[in-house]
């Protein structure tokens, strides 16, 4: 699992900071999460093969999370994309994008699908044989969802030396990986656990931006491998967090602690702060395993 942070600052793009966008690589698939202005430039700068992106998840319709979308969709057309593109986001996103495409007479030449969201309950919005994606209802000034990406348990690990030792035909290796008992070449039944090991524990990633302090999400994200949680403010501006429906670094850490996540990544910093290390300092007083997102930063989770 790999996370490319393309942008992680609140509000407006500036010389050296970009609004929200990130690419999650899970089970060899690339998912774009949020698409602030300039996302396609950031995709290029970070050398991401963006033709591989088939699914884009938009948390909410504030500009710093979606103003890059129509540009990216148009660029895909200019690059002669043929693959389907699926966009998941709040109801209204289809109207926004199609109005722009219509008035510029530049319909896509590839299939573009919108999956509009309006439920206030968590729901599975994407699933394949390797992973699933569900919404995390958030508390913000407009309808907003976070997204929880969950790997499904993989195949069992084949212990090749043991398989040879027990004289198992290579043609049966696939059955072993699927957990089945097989017969050796001499006809003896070999219990699966003698020749395989447990698969890697499935990983998960929760993206929660933008949101006010929202303990309701804790059961859903409990035990998640990595949580990205917005921290627009420090406690010194806590009086701004509540009316704007954002969180402080301390509140993000409280969520991480109570959910028992493996790691907390902070982001969506207000551009009023010049030193983002202060966010880490504040959060680590509550929860130790904290990292800071920053534009261009790549996290790899083995
Ligand atoms: Zn917002």
PDB file of N, CA and C and ligand atoms in Angstrom, residues 60 62 64-65 140-142 144 210 246 268, ligand 1:
ATOM      1  N   UNK A  60     -16.183  16.219  -0.984  1.00  0.00           N
ATOM      2  CA  UNK A  60     -17.239  17.238  -0.935  1.00  0.00           C
ATOM      3  C   UNK A  60     -16.985  18.284  -2.001  1.00  0.00           C
ATOM      4  N   UNK A  62     -16.575  21.601  -1.900  1.00  0.00           N
ATOM      5  CA  UNK A  62     -15.788  22.824  -1.716  1.00  0.00           C
ATOM      6  C   UNK A  62     -14.643  22.803  -2.735  1.00  0.00           C
ATOM      7  N   UNK A  64     -11.531  23.583  -2.923  1.00  0.00           N
ATOM      8  CA  UNK A  64     -10.175  23.060  -2.686  1.00  0.00           C
ATOM      9  C   UNK A  64     -10.128  21.530  -2.703  1.00  0.00           C
ATOM     10  N   UNK A  65     -11.266  20.907  -2.940  1.00  0.00           N
ATOM     11  CA  UNK A  65     -11.302  19.439  -3.044  1.00  0.00           C
ATOM     12  C   UNK A  65     -11.739  18.952  -4.425  1.00  0.00           C
ATOM     13  N   UNK A 140     -19.395  18.434   8.216  1.00  0.00           N
ATOM     14  CA  UNK A 140     -18.768  19.618   7.618  1.00  0.00           C
ATOM     15  C   UNK A 140     -19.867  20.597   7.212  1.00  0.00           C
ATOM     16  N   UNK A 141     -19.495  21.714   6.609  1.00  0.00           N
ATOM     17  CA  UNK A 141     -20.508  22.737   6.293  1.00  0.00           C
ATOM     18  C   UNK A 141     -21.389  22.334   5.122  1.00  0.00           C
ATOM     19  N   UNK A 142     -20.886  21.448   4.281  1.00  0.00           N
ATOM     20  CA  UNK A 142     -21.701  20.864   3.209  1.00  0.00           C
ATOM     21  C   UNK A 142     -21.609  19.340   3.337  1.00  0.00           C
ATOM     22  N   UNK A 144     -20.518  15.829   3.171  1.00  0.00           N
ATOM     23  CA  UNK A 144     -19.128  15.367   3.006  1.00  0.00           C
ATOM     24  C   UNK A 144     -18.978  13.903   3.424  1.00  0.00           C
ATOM     25  N   UNK A 210     -13.094  16.913   4.726  1.00  0.00           N
ATOM     26  CA  UNK A 210     -12.971  17.793   5.880  1.00  0.00           C
ATOM     27  C   UNK A 210     -14.021  17.392   6.908  1.00  0.00           C
ATOM     28  N   UNK A 246     -14.141  22.220  11.139  1.00  0.00           N
ATOM     29  CA  UNK A 246     -12.849  21.588  10.909  1.00  0.00           C
ATOM     30  C   UNK A 246     -12.357  21.031  12.244  1.00  0.00           C
ATOM     31  N   UNK A 268      -4.343  18.898   5.533  1.00  0.00           N
ATOM     32  CA  UNK A 268      -5.331  19.970   5.387  1.00  0.00           C
ATOM     33  C   UNK A 268      -5.040  21.117   6.351  1.00  0.00           C
TER      34      UNK A 268
HETATM   35 ZN1  LIG B   1     -14.335  21.959   2.983  1.00  0.00          ZN
END
